[in-house]
Amino acid sequence: LDSMVPEEGFDDVAEEEAHQSGPSYTRCQVRPSIPKSLRGMVGKAIADFGMINEGDRLLVGLSGGKDSLTVLHILLALKRSAPVNFEVAAATVDPQTPEFNPHPLVPYLKALGVEYHMLSKPIIDMAKTHMDPKRPSLCAFCSRMKRGLLYSCMREKGYNVLVLGQHLDDFAESFFMSAIHNGLLRTMKANYWVQQEDVRVCRPLLYVREKEMALFAKENQLPVIADNCPACFAAPKERHKTKVLLSSLEFDYPALFSTLLRTMKPLYALETADRADGVLA
């Protein structure tokens, strides 16, 4: 998508409107300049997998972390100059726990001029009575609940594409964790239809390393909300262990992640959510 190059600069009227009410945000927080390398990698993923088409109504799953905020800003930039017309909105799932407060996102999304949905549900409390005792994974239960709330919002409001912020590091970590713990070759998919085939899910950060989002968020002072999942306090995170393992391997094999990207392609290129193929959605 070479023509998906965002316009540089900042409209003074838009900036003034962004500051009329609520917290004050800097120019780079409201319309940051997207690095060409970052924009290029996202544009390539969108083009390679047909993630955005004419008339699509995108809903970004916004946790408030660096990754989801980054993909939101890139999509807003692409929207201003893309050869196809598409809409961008965002939604956050609030699990109603004291450790996580997403409400500072409300004035921020208003400043960005983005339609925003706060989906609130006492997920942790619900897990105590609804979680399968044979498979007592709070992370899995929470993930299913959040995804269900996002899908319901999409169907109610007329969105057809859910945009998630997982990046190349996430794909590689899921690949390794599945191989080590489950004996299966599986990872997330780049662009696929859910089983009902009325909603599509895409991950435009597929080619991007996590450090790129960390740098982008830091340089532009994005209002990142810390990831404080109460389910992860009791024991070390398996994903963190895998992240450390991959980091040590990358030290000896600098091309590790580009090699893994090629290795995983038959898995992340699948376009359906059929779990019978052993692939994570």
CSV table of C-alpha atoms in Angstrom, one decimal:
chain,number,residue,atom,x,y,z
A,1,LEU,CA,0.0,0.0,0.0
A,2,ASP,CA,2.5,2.6,-1.2
A,3,SER,CA,-0.2,5.1,-1.6
A,4,MET,CA,-1.3,4.7,2.0
A,5,VAL,CA,1.0,7.5,3.1
A,6,PRO,CA,-0.4,9.7,5.8
A,7,GLU,CA,-0.4,13.5,5.5
A,8,GLU,CA,2.2,15.2,7.6
A,9,GLY,CA,1.5,18.3,9.7
A,10,PHE,CA,-1.4,19.1,11.9
A,11,ASP,CA,-4.6,21.0,11.3
A,12,ASP,CA,-4.7,23.9,13.8
A,13,VAL,CA,-8.5,23.8,13.9
A,14,ALA,CA,-8.4,20.1,14.8
A,15,GLU,CA,-5.8,20.8,17.5
A,16,GLU,CA,-7.9,23.5,19.0
A,17,GLU,CA,-11.0,21.3,19.0
A,18,ALA,CA,-9.0,18.5,20.7
A,19,HIS,CA,-8.2,20.8,23.6
A,20,GLN,CA,-11.6,22.4,24.1
A,21,SER,CA,-12.6,20.1,26.9
A,22,GLY,CA,-11.0,17.5,29.2
A,23,PRO,CA,-7.3,16.9,29.7
A,24,SER,CA,-4.8,18.7,27.6
A,25,TYR,CA,-2.8,16.7,25.1
A,26,THR,CA,0.3,17.7,23.1
A,27,ARG,CA,0.4,17.8,19.4
A,28,CYS,CA,2.4,14.6,19.1
A,29,GLN,CA,0.0,12.8,21.4
A,30,VAL,CA,-3.0,13.7,19.2
A,31,ARG,CA,-1.5,13.3,15.8
A,32,PRO,CA,2.0,11.7,16.1
A,33,SER,CA,4.3,11.5,13.0
A,34,ILE,CA,4.4,7.8,12.0
A,35,PRO,CA,8.0,6.6,11.1
A,36,LYS,CA,8.3,5.5,7.5
A,37,SER,CA,9.6,2.0,8.5
A,38,LEU,CA,6.7,1.4,10.9
A,39,ARG,CA,4.1,2.7,8.4
A,40,GLY,CA,5.7,0.6,5.6
A,41,MET,CA,5.6,-2.7,7.6
A,42,VAL,CA,2.0,-2.2,8.6
A,43,GLY,CA,1.1,-1.2,5.0
A,44,LYS,CA,2.8,-4.3,3.7
A,45,ALA,CA,0.9,-6.6,6.1
A,46,ILE,CA,-2.4,-4.9,5.1
A,47,ALA,CA,-1.7,-5.4,1.4
A,48,ASP,CA,-0.3,-8.9,1.7
A,49,PHE,CA,-3.3,-10.2,3.5
A,50,GLY,CA,-6.1,-7.9,2.2
A,51,MET,CA,-6.9,-6.7,5.7
A,52,ILE,CA,-8.6,-3.5,4.7
A,53,ASN,CA,-11.1,-3.1,1.8
A,54,GLU,CA,-13.4,-0.4,0.5
A,55,GLY,CA,-16.2,0.4,2.9
A,56,ASP,CA,-14.8,-1.6,5.8
A,57,ARG,CA,-15.8,-0.4,9.3
A,58,LEU,CA,-12.9,-1.2,11.6
A,59,LEU,CA,-13.1,-1.6,15.4
A,60,VAL,CA,-9.7,-1.5,17.2
A,61,GLY,CA,-9.6,-3.6,20.3
A,62,LEU,CA,-8.0,-0.9,22.5
A,63,SER,CA,-6.4,-2.1,25.8
A,64,GLY,CA,-4.6,1.2,26.3
A,65,GLY,CA,-1.2,-0.5,25.9
A,66,LYS,CA,1.5,0.7,23.6
A,67,ASP,CA,0.6,-1.8,20.9
A,68,SER,CA,-3.1,-1.1,20.5
A,69,LEU,CA,-2.5,2.7,20.8
A,70,THR,CA,0.2,2.4,18.1
A,71,VAL,CA,-2.0,0.5,15.6
A,72,LEU,CA,-4.8,2.9,16.2
A,73,HIS,CA,-2.6,5.9,15.3
A,74,ILE,CA,-1.2,4.2,12.2
A,75,LEU,CA,-4.7,3.4,11.0
A,76,LEU,CA,-5.9,6.9,11.6
A,77,ALA,CA,-2.9,8.2,9.6
A,78,LEU,CA,-3.5,5.7,6.7
A,79,LYS,CA,-7.2,6.6,6.6
A,80,ARG,CA,-6.3,10.2,5.8
A,81,SER,CA,-4.6,9.2,2.5
A,82,ALA,CA,-5.6,5.7,1.7
A,83,PRO,CA,-6.9,4.8,-1.8
A,84,VAL,CA,-9.8,3.0,-0.2
A,85,ASN,CA,-12.5,4.5,2.1
A,86,PHE,CA,-12.8,2.9,5.6
A,87,GLU,CA,-13.9,3.9,9.1
A,88,VAL,CA,-11.9,3.5,12.3
A,89,ALA,CA,-13.5,3.2,15.8
A,90,ALA,CA,-12.2,1.7,19.1
A,91,ALA,CA,-13.5,-0.3,22.0
A,92,THR,CA,-12.1,-1.3,25.4
A,93,VAL,CA,-13.3,-4.1,27.6
A,94,ASP,CA,-13.3,-3.0,31.3
A,95,PRO,CA,-13.2,-6.2,33.5
A,96,GLN,CA,-14.2,-4.1,36.5
A,97,THR,CA,-11.1,-4.8,38.6
A,98,PRO,CA,-9.3,-2.2,40.8
A,99,GLU,CA,-6.0,-3.1,39.1
A,100,PHE,CA,-7.1,-1.8,35.7
A,101,ASN,CA,-8.6,1.6,35.0
A,102,PRO,CA,-9.2,2.3,31.3
A,103,HIS,CA,-11.3,5.4,31.8
A,104,PRO,CA,-8.5,7.9,31.0
A,105,LEU,CA,-9.0,6.6,27.5
A,106,VAL,CA,-12.4,8.3,27.2
A,107,PRO,CA,-11.2,11.9,27.0
A,108,TYR,CA,-8.2,10.8,24.9
A,109,LEU,CA,-10.3,9.2,22.2
A,110,LYS,CA,-12.6,12.2,22.3
A,111,ALA,CA,-9.5,14.4,21.6
A,112,LEU,CA,-8.6,12.1,18.7
A,113,GLY,CA,-12.2,12.4,17.3
A,114,VAL,CA,-12.6,8.6,17.3
A,115,GLU,CA,-15.9,6.9,18.1
A,116,TYR,CA,-15.3,4.9,21.2
A,117,HIS,CA,-17.1,2.2,23.1
A,118,MET,CA,-16.4,1.2,26.7
A,119,LEU,CA,-17.6,-2.4,27.3
A,120,SER,CA,-17.9,-3.1,31.0
A,121,LYS,CA,-18.3,-6.6,32.6
A,122,PRO,CA,-17.2,-8.1,35.9
A,123,ILE,CA,-15.2,-10.8,34.2
A,124,ILE,CA,-13.0,-11.8,37.1
A,125,ASP,CA,-16.1,-12.2,39.4
A,126,MET,CA,-17.9,-14.2,36.7
A,127,ALA,CA,-14.9,-16.6,36.4
A,128,LYS,CA,-15.5,-17.7,40.0
A,129,THR,CA,-18.8,-19.2,39.0
A,130,HIS,CA,-18.7,-19.8,35.3
A,131,MET,CA,-15.1,-21.1,34.7
A,132,ASP,CA,-14.8,-24.7,33.7
A,133,PRO,CA,-13.2,-26.6,36.7
A,134,LYS,CA,-11.7,-29.1,34.3
A,135,ARG,CA,-9.8,-26.3,32.5
A,136,PRO,CA,-9.3,-23.7,35.2
A,137,SER,CA,-7.5,-21.1,33.1
A,138,LEU,CA,-8.5,-17.6,34.1
A,139,CYS,CA,-6.5,-16.1,31.1
A,140,ALA,CA,-8.4,-18.3,28.6
A,141,PHE,CA,-11.8,-17.4,30.3
A,142,CYS,CA,-11.0,-13.7,30.3
A,143,SER,CA,-9.9,-13.8,26.7
A,144,ARG,CA,-13.1,-15.6,25.5
A,145,MET,CA,-15.2,-13.1,27.4
A,146,LYS,CA,-13.4,-10.1,26.1
A,147,ARG,CA,-13.6,-11.4,22.5
A,148,GLY,CA,-17.3,-12.1,22.9
A,149,LEU,CA,-18.0,-8.6,24.1
A,150,LEU,CA,-16.1,-7.1,21.2
A,151,TYR,CA,-17.9,-9.3,18.7
A,152,SER,CA,-21.3,-8.3,20.2
A,153,CYS,CA,-20.4,-4.6,20.0
A,154,MET,CA,-19.4,-5.1,16.3
A,155,ARG,CA,-22.6,-6.8,15.4
A,156,GLU,CA,-24.7,-4.2,17.2
A,157,LYS,CA,-22.9,-1.2,15.8
A,158,GLY,CA,-22.3,-2.5,12.3
A,159,TYR,CA,-18.5,-3.0,12.3
A,160,ASN,CA,-17.1,-5.8,10.2
A,161,VAL,CA,-13.4,-5.9,11.0
A,162,LEU,CA,-11.8,-6.3,14.5
A,163,VAL,CA,-8.2,-5.0,14.6
A,164,LEU,CA,-6.0,-6.4,17.3
A,165,GLY,CA,-2.5,-5.2,18.3
A,166,GLN,CA,-0.4,-8.4,18.4
A,167,HIS,CA,3.0,-8.0,16.8
A,168,LEU,CA,5.7,-10.3,15.5
A,169,ASP,CA,7.1,-11.0,19.0
A,170,ASP,CA,3.6,-12.2,20.1
A,171,PHE,CA,3.3,-14.5,17.1
A,172,ALA,CA,6.7,-16.0,17.8
A,173,GLU,CA,6.0,-16.4,21.5
A,174,SER,CA,2.6,-18.1,20.8
A,175,PHE,CA,4.4,-20.4,18.3
A,176,PHE,CA,7.0,-21.5,20.9
A,177,MET,CA,4.6,-21.8,23.8
A,178,SER,CA,2.3,-24.1,21.7
A,179,ALA,CA,5.2,-26.3,20.6
A,180,ILE,CA,6.6,-26.6,24.1
A,181,HIS,CA,3.5,-26.9,26.2
A,182,ASN,CA,1.0,-28.5,23.8
A,183,GLY,CA,3.0,-30.3,21.2
A,184,LEU,CA,1.3,-28.4,18.4
A,185,LEU,CA,2.5,-26.2,15.6
A,186,ARG,CA,0.1,-23.2,16.0
A,187,THR,CA,0.1,-19.5,16.4
A,188,MET,CA,-2.3,-16.6,15.9
A,189,LYS,CA,-3.6,-15.7,12.4
A,190,ALA,CA,-3.0,-12.5,10.4
A,191,ASN,CA,-6.4,-12.1,8.9
A,192,TYR,CA,-9.4,-14.5,9.2
A,193,TRP,CA,-13.1,-14.9,9.5
A,194,VAL,CA,-14.7,-16.0,12.7
A,195,GLN,CA,-16.8,-19.1,12.6
A,196,GLN,CA,-20.1,-17.2,11.9
A,197,GLU,CA,-18.3,-15.6,8.9
A,198,ASP,CA,-19.9,-12.2,9.7
A,199,VAL,CA,-16.9,-10.7,11.4
A,200,ARG,CA,-13.2,-10.6,10.3
A,201,VAL,CA,-10.2,-10.3,12.6
A,202,CYS,CA,-6.9,-8.8,11.5
A,203,ARG,CA,-3.5,-8.1,13.1
A,204,PRO,CA,-1.7,-5.4,11.0
A,205,LEU,CA,1.4,-5.4,13.3
A,206,LEU,CA,2.4,-8.9,12.1
A,207,TYR,CA,5.7,-7.7,10.7
A,208,VAL,CA,6.6,-5.2,13.4
A,209,ARG,CA,8.8,-5.9,16.4
A,210,GLU,CA,7.6,-5.0,19.9
A,211,LYS,CA,10.5,-2.6,20.5
A,212,GLU,CA,9.2,-0.5,17.6
A,213,MET,CA,5.9,0.2,19.4
A,214,ALA,CA,7.7,0.8,22.7
A,215,LEU,CA,9.8,3.5,21.0
A,216,PHE,CA,6.9,5.1,19.2
A,217,ALA,CA,4.8,5.3,22.4
A,218,LYS,CA,7.8,6.8,24.3
A,219,GLU,CA,8.8,9.3,21.7
A,220,ASN,CA,5.2,10.6,21.4
A,221,GLN,CA,4.4,10.3,25.1
A,222,LEU,CA,1.2,8.3,24.4
A,223,PRO,CA,-1.0,7.9,27.5
A,224,VAL,CA,-0.3,4.2,27.9
A,225,ILE,CA,-2.3,2.4,30.5
A,226,ALA,CA,-0.3,-0.3,32.4
A,227,ASP,CA,-1.2,-3.9,32.0
A,228,ASN,CA,-2.3,-5.0,35.4
A,229,CYS,CA,-4.0,-8.3,35.1
A,230,PRO,CA,-4.9,-9.7,38.5
A,231,ALA,CA,-4.7,-13.3,37.1
A,232,CYS,CA,-1.0,-12.9,36.5
A,233,PHE,CA,0.2,-11.9,39.9
A,234,ALA,CA,0.3,-15.3,41.6
A,235,ALA,CA,2.9,-16.9,39.4
A,236,PRO,CA,5.5,-15.9,36.7
A,237,LYS,CA,3.9,-15.5,33.3
A,238,GLU,CA,4.6,-18.3,30.9
A,239,ARG,CA,4.7,-15.8,28.0
A,240,HIS,CA,7.4,-13.8,29.9
A,241,LYS,CA,9.5,-16.9,30.2
A,242,THR,CA,9.2,-17.5,26.5
A,243,LYS,CA,10.0,-13.9,25.8
A,244,VAL,CA,13.3,-14.3,27.8
A,245,LEU,CA,14.1,-17.5,26.0
A,246,LEU,CA,13.6,-15.9,22.6
A,247,SER,CA,15.7,-12.9,23.6
A,248,SER,CA,18.6,-15.1,24.6
A,249,LEU,CA,18.3,-17.0,21.3
A,250,GLU,CA,18.2,-13.8,19.3
A,251,PHE,CA,21.5,-12.7,21.0
A,252,ASP,CA,23.2,-15.7,19.2
A,253,TYR,CA,21.0,-15.7,16.1
A,254,PRO,CA,20.3,-12.0,15.2
A,255,ALA,CA,18.0,-13.1,12.3
A,256,LEU,CA,15.9,-15.2,14.5
A,257,PHE,CA,12.6,-13.3,14.2
A,258,SER,CA,12.8,-12.8,10.4
A,259,THR,CA,13.5,-16.6,10.1
A,260,LEU,CA,10.5,-17.4,12.4
A,261,LEU,CA,8.3,-15.1,10.3
A,262,ARG,CA,9.0,-17.3,7.3
A,263,THR,CA,8.6,-20.5,9.4
A,264,MET,CA,5.2,-19.5,10.7
A,265,LYS,CA,3.7,-18.3,7.4
A,266,PRO,CA,1.7,-21.5,6.7
A,267,LEU,CA,0.1,-21.0,10.1
A,268,TYR,CA,-0.7,-17.3,10.3
A,269,ALA,CA,-1.8,-17.1,6.7
A,270,LEU,CA,-4.9,-19.3,7.3
A,271,GLU,CA,-8.1,-17.5,6.8
A,272,THR,CA,-10.7,-19.3,8.9
A,273,ALA,CA,-11.2,-19.8,12.7
A,274,ASP,CA,-11.6,-23.5,12.5
A,275,ARG,CA,-9.7,-24.8,15.6
A,276,ALA,CA,-9.7,-28.3,14.2
A,277,ASP,CA,-6.5,-27.3,12.3
A,278,GLY,CA,-4.7,-26.7,15.6
A,279,VAL,CA,-4.2,-23.0,15.0
A,280,LEU,CA,-4.9,-20.3,17.5
A,281,ALA,CA,-7.4,-17.6,16.5
